Coordinates of C-alpha atoms in Angstrom, one line a residue:
X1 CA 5.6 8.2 -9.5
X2 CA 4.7 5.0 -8.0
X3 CA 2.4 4.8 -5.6
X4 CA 1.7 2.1 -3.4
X5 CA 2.3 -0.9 -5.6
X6 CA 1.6 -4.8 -5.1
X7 CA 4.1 -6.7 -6.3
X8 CA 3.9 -10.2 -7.7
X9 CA 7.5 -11.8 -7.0
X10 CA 8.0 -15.0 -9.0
X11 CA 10.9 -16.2 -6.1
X12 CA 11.5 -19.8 -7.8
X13 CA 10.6 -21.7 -10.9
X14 CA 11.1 -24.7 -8.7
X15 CA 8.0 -26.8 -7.7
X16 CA 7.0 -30.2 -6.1
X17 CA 4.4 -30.4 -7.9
X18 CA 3.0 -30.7 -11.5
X19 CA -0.7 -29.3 -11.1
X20 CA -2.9 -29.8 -14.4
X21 CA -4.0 -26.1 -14.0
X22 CA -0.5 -24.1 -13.2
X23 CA -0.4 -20.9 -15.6
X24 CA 3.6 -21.2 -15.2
X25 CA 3.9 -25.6 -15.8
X26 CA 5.3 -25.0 -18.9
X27 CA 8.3 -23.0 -17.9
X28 CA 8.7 -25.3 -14.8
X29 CA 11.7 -27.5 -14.5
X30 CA 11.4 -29.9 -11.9
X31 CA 15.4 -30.1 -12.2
X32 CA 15.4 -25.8 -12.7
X33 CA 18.4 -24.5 -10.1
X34 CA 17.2 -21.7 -7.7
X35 CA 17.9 -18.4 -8.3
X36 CA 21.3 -17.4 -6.1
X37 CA 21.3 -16.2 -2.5
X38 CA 22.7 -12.8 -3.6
X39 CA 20.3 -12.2 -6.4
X40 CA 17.2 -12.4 -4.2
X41 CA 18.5 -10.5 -1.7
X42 CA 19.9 -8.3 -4.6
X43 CA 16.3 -7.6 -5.4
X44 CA 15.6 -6.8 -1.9
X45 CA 17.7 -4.5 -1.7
X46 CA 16.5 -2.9 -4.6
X47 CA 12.5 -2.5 -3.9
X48 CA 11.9 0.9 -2.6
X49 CA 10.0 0.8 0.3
X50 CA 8.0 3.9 0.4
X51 CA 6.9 2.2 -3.1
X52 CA 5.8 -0.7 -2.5
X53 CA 2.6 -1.0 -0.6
X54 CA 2.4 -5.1 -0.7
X55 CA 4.7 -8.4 -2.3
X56 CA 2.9 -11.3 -3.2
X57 CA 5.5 -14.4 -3.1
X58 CA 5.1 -17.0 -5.6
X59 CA 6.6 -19.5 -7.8
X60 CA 6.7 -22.4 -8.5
X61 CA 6.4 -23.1 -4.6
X62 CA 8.1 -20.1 -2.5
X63 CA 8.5 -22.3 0.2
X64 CA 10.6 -24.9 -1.7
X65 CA 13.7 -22.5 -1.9
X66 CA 16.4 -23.5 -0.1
X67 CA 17.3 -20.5 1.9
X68 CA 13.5 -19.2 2.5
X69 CA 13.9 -18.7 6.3
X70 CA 16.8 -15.9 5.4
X71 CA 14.0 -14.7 2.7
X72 CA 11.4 -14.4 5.0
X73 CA 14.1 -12.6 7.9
X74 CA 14.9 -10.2 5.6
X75 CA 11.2 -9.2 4.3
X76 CA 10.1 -9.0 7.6
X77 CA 12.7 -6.5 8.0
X78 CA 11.7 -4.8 5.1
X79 CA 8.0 -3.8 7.1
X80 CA 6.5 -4.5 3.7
X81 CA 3.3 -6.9 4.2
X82 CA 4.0 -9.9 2.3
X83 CA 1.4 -12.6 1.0
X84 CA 3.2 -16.4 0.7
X85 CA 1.1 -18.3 -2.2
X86 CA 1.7 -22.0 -1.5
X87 CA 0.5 -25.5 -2.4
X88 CA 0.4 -26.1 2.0
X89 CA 3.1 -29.3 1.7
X90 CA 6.1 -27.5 3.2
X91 CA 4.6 -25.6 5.4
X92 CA 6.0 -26.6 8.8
X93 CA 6.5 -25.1 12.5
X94 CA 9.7 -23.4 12.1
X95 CA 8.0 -21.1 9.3
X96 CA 5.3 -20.4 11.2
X97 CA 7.5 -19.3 14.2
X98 CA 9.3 -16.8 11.5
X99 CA 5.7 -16.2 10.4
X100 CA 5.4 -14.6 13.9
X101 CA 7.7 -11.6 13.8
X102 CA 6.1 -10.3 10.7
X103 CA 3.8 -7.5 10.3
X104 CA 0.1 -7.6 8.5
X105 CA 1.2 -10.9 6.2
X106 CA -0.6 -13.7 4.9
X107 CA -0.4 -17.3 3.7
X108 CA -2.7 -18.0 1.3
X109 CA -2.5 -21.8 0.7
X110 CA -4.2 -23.6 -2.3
X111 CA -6.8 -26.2 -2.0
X112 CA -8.5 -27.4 -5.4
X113 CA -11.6 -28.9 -3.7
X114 CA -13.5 -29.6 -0.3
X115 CA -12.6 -33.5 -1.0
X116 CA -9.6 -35.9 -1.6
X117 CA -11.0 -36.6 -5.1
X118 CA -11.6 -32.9 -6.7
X119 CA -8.3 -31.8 -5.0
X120 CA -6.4 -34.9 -6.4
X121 CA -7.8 -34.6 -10.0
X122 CA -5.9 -31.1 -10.1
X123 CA -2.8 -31.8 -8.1
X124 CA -1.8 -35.3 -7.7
X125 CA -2.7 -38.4 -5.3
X126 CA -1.9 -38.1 -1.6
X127 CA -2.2 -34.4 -1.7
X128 CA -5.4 -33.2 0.2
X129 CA -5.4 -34.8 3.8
X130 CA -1.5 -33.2 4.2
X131 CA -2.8 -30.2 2.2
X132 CA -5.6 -29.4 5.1
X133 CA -4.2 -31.0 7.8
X134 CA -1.0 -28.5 7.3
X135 CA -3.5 -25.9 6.7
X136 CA -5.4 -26.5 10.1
X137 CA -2.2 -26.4 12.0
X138 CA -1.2 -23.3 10.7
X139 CA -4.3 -21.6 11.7
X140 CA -3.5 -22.4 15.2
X141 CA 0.2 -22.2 15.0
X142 CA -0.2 -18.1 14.3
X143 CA -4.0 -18.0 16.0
X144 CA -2.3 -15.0 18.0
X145 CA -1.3 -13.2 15.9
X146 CA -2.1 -10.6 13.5
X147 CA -1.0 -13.2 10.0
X148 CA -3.9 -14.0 8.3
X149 CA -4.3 -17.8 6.9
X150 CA -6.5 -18.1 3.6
X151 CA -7.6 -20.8 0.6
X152 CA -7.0 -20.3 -2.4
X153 CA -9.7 -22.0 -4.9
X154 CA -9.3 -22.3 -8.6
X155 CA -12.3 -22.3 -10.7
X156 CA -12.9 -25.1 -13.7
X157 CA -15.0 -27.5 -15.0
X158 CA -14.2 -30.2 -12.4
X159 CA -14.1 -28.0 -9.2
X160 CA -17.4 -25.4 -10.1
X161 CA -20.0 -27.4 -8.7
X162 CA -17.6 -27.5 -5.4
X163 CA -18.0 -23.6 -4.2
X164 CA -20.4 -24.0 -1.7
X165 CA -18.5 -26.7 0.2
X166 CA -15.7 -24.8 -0.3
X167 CA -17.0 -22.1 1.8
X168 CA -18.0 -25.2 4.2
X169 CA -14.7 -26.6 4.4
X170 CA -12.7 -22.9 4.6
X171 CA -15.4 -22.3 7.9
X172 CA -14.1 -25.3 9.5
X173 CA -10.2 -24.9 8.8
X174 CA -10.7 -21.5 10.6
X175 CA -9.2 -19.2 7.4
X176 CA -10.1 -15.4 7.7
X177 CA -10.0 -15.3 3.6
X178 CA -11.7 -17.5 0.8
X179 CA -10.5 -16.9 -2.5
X180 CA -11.7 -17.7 -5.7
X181 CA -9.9 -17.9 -8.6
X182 CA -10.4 -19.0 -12.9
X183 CA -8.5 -21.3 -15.1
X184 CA -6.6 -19.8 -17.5
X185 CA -5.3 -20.4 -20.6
X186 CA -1.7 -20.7 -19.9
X187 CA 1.5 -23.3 -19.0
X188 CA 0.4 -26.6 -17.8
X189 CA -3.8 -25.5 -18.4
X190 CA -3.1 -24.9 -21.9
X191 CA -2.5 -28.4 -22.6
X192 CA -6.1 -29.8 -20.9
X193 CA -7.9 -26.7 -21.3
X194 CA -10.6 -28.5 -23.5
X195 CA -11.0 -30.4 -20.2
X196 CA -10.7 -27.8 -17.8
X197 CA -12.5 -24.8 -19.3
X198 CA -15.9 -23.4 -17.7
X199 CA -18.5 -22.4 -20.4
X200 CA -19.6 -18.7 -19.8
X201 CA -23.1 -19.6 -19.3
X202 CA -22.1 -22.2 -16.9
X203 CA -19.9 -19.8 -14.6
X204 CA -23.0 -17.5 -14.2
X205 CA -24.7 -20.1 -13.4
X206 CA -22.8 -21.1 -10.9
X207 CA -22.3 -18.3 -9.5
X208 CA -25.7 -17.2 -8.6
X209 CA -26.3 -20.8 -7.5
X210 CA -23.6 -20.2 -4.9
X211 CA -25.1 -16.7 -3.8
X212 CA -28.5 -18.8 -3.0
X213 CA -26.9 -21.5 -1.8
X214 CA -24.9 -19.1 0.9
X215 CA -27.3 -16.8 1.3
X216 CA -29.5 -19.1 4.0
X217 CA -26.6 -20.2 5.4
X218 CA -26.4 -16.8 8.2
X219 CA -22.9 -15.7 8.6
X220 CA -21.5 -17.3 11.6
X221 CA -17.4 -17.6 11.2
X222 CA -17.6 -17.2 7.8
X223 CA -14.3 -15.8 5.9
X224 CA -14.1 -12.8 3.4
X225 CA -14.8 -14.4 -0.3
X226 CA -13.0 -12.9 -3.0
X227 CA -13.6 -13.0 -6.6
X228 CA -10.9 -12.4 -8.3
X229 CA -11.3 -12.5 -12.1
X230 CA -14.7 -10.7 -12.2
X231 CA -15.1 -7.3 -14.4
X232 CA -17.9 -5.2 -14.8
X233 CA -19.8 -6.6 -17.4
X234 CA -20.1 -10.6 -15.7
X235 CA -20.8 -8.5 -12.7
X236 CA -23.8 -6.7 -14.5
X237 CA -24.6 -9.8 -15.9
X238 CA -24.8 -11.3 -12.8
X239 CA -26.7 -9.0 -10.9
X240 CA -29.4 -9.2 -13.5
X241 CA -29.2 -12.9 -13.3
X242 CA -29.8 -13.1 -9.5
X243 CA -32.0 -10.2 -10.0
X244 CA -30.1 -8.3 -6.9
X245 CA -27.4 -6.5 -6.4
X246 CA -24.7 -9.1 -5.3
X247 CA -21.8 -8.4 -2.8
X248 CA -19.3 -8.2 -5.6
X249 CA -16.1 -6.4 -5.4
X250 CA -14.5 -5.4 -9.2
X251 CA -10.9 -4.0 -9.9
X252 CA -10.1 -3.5 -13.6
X253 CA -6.1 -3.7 -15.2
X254 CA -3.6 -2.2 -12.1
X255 CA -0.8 -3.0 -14.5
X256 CA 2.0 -0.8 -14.3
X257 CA -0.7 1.3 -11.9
X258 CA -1.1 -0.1 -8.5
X259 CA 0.9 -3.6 -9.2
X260 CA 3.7 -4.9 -11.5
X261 CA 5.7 -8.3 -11.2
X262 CA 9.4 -9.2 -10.7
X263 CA 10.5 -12.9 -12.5
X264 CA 12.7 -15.3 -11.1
X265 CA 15.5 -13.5 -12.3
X266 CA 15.1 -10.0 -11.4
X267 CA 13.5 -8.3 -13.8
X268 CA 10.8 -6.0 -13.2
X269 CA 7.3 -6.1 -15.5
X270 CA 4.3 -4.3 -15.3
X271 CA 1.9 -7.2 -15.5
X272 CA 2.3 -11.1 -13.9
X273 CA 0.4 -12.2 -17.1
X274 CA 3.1 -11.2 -19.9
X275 CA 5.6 -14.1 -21.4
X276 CA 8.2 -14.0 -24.0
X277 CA 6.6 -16.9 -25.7
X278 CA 3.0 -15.6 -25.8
X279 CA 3.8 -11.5 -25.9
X280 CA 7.0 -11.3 -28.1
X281 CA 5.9 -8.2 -29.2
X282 CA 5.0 -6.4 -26.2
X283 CA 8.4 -7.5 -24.4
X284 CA 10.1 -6.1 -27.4
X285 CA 8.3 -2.9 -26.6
X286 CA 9.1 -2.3 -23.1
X287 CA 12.4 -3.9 -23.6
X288 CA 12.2 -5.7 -20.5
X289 CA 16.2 -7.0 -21.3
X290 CA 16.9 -3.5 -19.7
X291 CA 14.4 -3.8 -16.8
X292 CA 16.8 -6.1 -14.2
X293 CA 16.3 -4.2 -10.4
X294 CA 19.9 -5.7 -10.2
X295 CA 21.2 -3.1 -12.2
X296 CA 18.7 -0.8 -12.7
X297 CA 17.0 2.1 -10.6
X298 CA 13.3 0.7 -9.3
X299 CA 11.8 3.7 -9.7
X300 CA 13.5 4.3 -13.4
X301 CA 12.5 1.6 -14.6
X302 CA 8.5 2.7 -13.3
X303 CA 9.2 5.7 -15.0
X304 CA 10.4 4.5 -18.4
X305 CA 8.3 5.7 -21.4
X306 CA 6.8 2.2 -21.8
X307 CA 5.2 2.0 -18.3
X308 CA 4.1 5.7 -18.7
X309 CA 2.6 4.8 -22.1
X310 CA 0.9 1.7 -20.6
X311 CA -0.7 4.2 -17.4
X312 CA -1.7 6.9 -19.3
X313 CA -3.2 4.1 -21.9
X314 CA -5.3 1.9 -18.7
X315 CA -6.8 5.4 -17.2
X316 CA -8.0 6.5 -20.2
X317 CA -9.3 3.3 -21.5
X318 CA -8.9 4.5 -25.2
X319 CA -8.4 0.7 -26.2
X320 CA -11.9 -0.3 -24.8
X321 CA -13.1 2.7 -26.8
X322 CA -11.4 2.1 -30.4
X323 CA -10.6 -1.6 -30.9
X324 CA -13.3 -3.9 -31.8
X325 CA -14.8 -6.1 -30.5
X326 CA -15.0 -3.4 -27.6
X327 CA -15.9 -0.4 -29.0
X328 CA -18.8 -1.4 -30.2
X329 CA -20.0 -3.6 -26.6
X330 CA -22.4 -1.6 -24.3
X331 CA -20.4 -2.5 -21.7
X332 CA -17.9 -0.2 -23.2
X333 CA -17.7 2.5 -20.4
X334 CA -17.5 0.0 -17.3
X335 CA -14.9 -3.0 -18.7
X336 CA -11.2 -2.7 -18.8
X337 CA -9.9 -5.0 -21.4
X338 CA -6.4 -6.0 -21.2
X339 CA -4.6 -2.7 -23.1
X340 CA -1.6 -4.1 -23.8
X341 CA -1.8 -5.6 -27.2
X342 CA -4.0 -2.4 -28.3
X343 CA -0.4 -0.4 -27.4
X344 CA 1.9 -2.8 -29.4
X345 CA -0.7 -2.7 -32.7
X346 CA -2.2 -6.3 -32.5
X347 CA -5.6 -7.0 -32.7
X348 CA -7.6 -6.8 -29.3
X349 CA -9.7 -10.4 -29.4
X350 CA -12.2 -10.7 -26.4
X351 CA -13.4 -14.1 -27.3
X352 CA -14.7 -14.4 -23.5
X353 CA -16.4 -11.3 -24.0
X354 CA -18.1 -12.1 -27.5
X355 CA -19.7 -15.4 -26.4
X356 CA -20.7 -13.6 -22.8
X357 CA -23.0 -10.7 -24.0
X358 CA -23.9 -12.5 -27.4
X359 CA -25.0 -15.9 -25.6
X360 CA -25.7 -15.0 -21.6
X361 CA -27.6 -11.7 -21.9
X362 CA -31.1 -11.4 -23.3
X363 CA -31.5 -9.2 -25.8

C-alpha cells in the first residue's frame, strides 16, 4: 500500500525558456500544445488523497499553462501541500493572492547564480534582475502566511565557485529554503555536458570550501540548505575531507517507495528520471502504456507486480550487493544505486562512483 507519496507532476512540456542545463530540453517544444483542461483535472480527480503526502509541480514552466489559476483552485482544494518549481518570470500578484488560500505550499523558484552573468550563461540574457526582483516581491506578497518561498540552485562547472554567495543572495531575498541541486546528464545538458560537468574531485572540493566558508559566517536569517543529490559515500567522503561530521542530510532511491511521477499526459511512473528514449527497456517492463490515472485505478497501478518488484528490490538493496561495480565497493552497505536497470538485466555502470572512490579517497 502506498503510503505517503511525493509526487512529481510534469503539468506542461511548455516553456519560455531554453536553459542550457534543463534535463527535459530535449522533449520541449516551444510550439508543444498544453495538455487539455479535462485531462489535468482528470488526473486530479484521480490522485488518492489519503496517498499522497506531497505534489511537486513542474514542467516545462507550471506557471505558463493557460488555465493555472483553475489548477491551483482545485489543488488547494485537494489539502494536498503542493511545491510550484518555476523559472520566477510569470510569477505575478494574482498568483500569489491564490497562493494565499493554500495550505503548507511552496514556490521554489530557480536562480542559476548570485549575478546577472552566471544566471545568464544558464538561462538566457535579461533573465536575472526580473528573476529576483519577482522573487523579492513574492516573499513579501505571501510574508503572512504559512507558503514558504525558496531558490533553487543548480550545480556545474560555471555556477560551483558561486555557492557561498548564493547563500548571500538567498539571505537577502528573504527565502526560508536554499536548495542545491547537480547537472545531469540529460535533455538540453546532454548536449554541453563537456562544458557543464563538475569533476568529482572538484565537487568535494567545493563543498567543504563552502562549509568553511559558512561556517564563520554565524547564522542570522539564514535559510535551510538542501543538498539534494548527495548519497552516502560523497557524504563519507566528505566528512573525512573536512575532517568533521558535516550537517548533511542523505535519502537513497524513494522510487516507487515514498515518491513516483505523473507525465504530461497522465501516466503514472515510479521514478521522474525514467524516458522512453534512454530506458526502453525498463518502460517495456512496467508497461507504463497501461499506467494512464485517466483510466486506471491510482492505487492499482501502485500495486502492479512491477512497482512491487521495484520496492521489494530498493529495500533490500540486492542490486548494490550483486552487480559490479557495487558489489565489490566498500561503500556497499550505505549507497543505494539506482536499481532499476539491475531489475530489467542491464549492466549497472556507476561511472561517478568508479572515478569517486578510485580518485578522491586515499587509499
Amino acid at each position: 500500500m502506498l503510503i505517503g507519496a511525493s509526487l512529481r507532476w510534469e503539468l506542461t512540456m511548455h516553456c519560455n525558456l531554453a536553459c542550457r542545463h534543463c534535463q527535459v530540453g530535449q522533449h520541449i517544444n516551444h510550439r508543444h500544445e498544453h495538455p487539455s483542461l479535462d485531462l489535468v483535472m482528470g488526473v486530479i480527480e484521480a490522485l488518492d488523497r489519503k496517498l499522497v503526502s506531497q505534489i511537486g509541480l513542474l514542467g516545462g514552466e507550471p506557471l505558463s499553462y493557460p488555465h493555472i489559476d483553475q489548477v491551483i483552485e482545485r489543488l488547494v482544494d485537494t489539502c494536498i501541500p503542493v511545491t510550484i518549481s518555476t523559472n520566477g518570470l510569470l510569477v505575478d500578484r494574482p498568483l500569489a493572492d491564490l497562493l494565499r488560500e493554500s495550505y503548507r505550499w511552496s514556490v521554489m523558484v530557480s536562480l542559476e547564480g548570485p549575478d546577472k552573468e552566471t544566471h545568464e550563461l544558464i538561462r538566457g540574457k535579461g533573465t536575472f534582475k526580473r528573476t529576483v526582483e519577482n522573487t523579492r516581491r513574492l516573499v513579501d506578497w505571501l510574508a503572512d502566511t504559512d507558503v514558504e518561498v525558496g531558490v533553487s540552485f543548480t550545480l556545474n562547472r560555471f555556477t560551483i565557485p558561486r555557492m557561498g554567495k548564493m547563500l548571500q543572495l538567498a539571505r537577502e531575498l528573504g527565502v526560508s529554503v536554499l536548495q542545491f541541486q547537480d547537472v545531469k546528464e540529460a535533455g538540453n545538458a546532454a548536449c554541453d555536458f563537456h562544458e557543464l560537468k563538475i569533476d568529482q574531485g572538484a565537487l568535494i572540493e567545493a563543498l567543504v570550501g563552502y562549509f568553511q566558508e559558512v561556517d564563520g559566517q554565524g547564522q542570522g536569517r539564514r535559510p535551510q540548505v538542501i543538498f539534494d543529490f548527495l548519497d552516502n559515500p560523497l557524504r563519507e567522503v566528505l566528512n573525512e575531507r573536512a575532517g568533521a561530521e558535516l550537517p548533511l542530510t542523505v535519502s537513497g532511491c524513494a522510487a516507487a517507495g515514498s515518491s513516483a511521477a505523473v507525465d504530461c499526459d497522465g501516466r503514472f511512473w515510479p521514478c521522474p528520471s525514467l524516458s522512453r528514449e534512454k530506458h526502453p527497456k525498463i518502460v517495456e517492463y512496467f508497461d507504463f502504456e497501461k499506467n494512464s490515472l485517466l483510466e486506471n485505478d491510482f492505487t492499482d497501478i501502485w500495486n502492479s507486480e512491477g512497482f512491487r518488484k521495484l520496492r521489494d528490490l530498493n529495500s533490500r538493496r540486492l542490486h548494490a550487493r550483486r552487480a559490479d561495480p557495487c558489489r565489490d565497493c566498500r561503500h556497499n552497505q550505505l549507497c543505494s544505486p539506482c536499481p532499476l536497470p539491475f531489475l530489467v538485466g542491464e549492466s549497472l555502470d556507476q561511472p561517478r562512483c568508479r572515478k569517486l572512490f578510485a580518485e578522491a579517497i586515499p587509499r
